[in-house]
């Protein structure tokens, strides 16, 4: 028992020594912290300022960079000026010219016209892609307001016209009279039903401004596309006479603009020619809420007079026959052109 009591006393003394050592170390740390308080505060301030700077940089980087626009391309602007000068130019009447000079001038003019048509077809193809990208961008901007509209109106310019009328109005029935100018009654009814149950919200002033800017840019793209198509259509009967005789200059210019030129169109087989310009099917159209008349496996050639002039139950057969003959006509025009 005496040995046990001595052992307990030794343990108590060791515990007291450990507690004193711990207390002294705590006091030493506090004293060091008071001596270095200014430096620590300065370091903390520097860290806070660096964090604020990183937050500002992150906020500035969060804004999406502006996408380069096709209409600002200098080559497209030069091409449009050349087309305008070609349309404004008139044949000179300075007097009779020799046969050799006339033939040389005609060859130069034909070469220039050929280059203009080739460049126009390439720019039309680029414009088609730019319209699709702008349409997707516009859908993304207007999605918080009316997310169902992008499924009901899949055509870019119809979607843009509807947005121009709807703007920030939540009650679609208040603008039905104005929608009658750009949409059919079936489309208006479908949009009104979807608008009454939409999950969208009103856009802010900044969001609505971005939507209107995208709409104006899409209008500029449409005007440029119309000008180029009119130019190509006016030259089609000379450069693709067989194709124009079969489907007409309007359909021929649409086919060329969709492919990029006569050489590219001549490489497409007949089974794929009938699909050029096919309207996209969406979940809303498959559910019976279609706002446009859609024909499966049909594109621009469905509007050809040779197809529309037959009964409805024979139109798909007529479409396949016209596509087969069109493939031969395009290749014949391409060989003669070359």
PDB file of C-alpha atoms in Angstrom, residues 86 108 241 260 324 328 331:
ATOM      1  CA  UNK A  86     -23.517  43.991-112.126  1.00  0.00           C
ATOM      2  CA  UNK A 108     -14.796  37.669-120.172  1.00  0.00           C
ATOM      3  CA  UNK A 241     -31.283  25.434-118.604  1.00  0.00           C
ATOM      4  CA  UNK A 260     -23.292  25.284-102.583  1.00  0.00           C
ATOM      5  CA  UNK A 324     -34.461  10.826-110.827  1.00  0.00           C
ATOM      6  CA  UNK A 328     -29.689  13.560-114.906  1.00  0.00           C
ATOM      7  CA  UNK A 331     -25.284  16.424-114.441  1.00  0.00           C
TER       8      UNK A 331
END
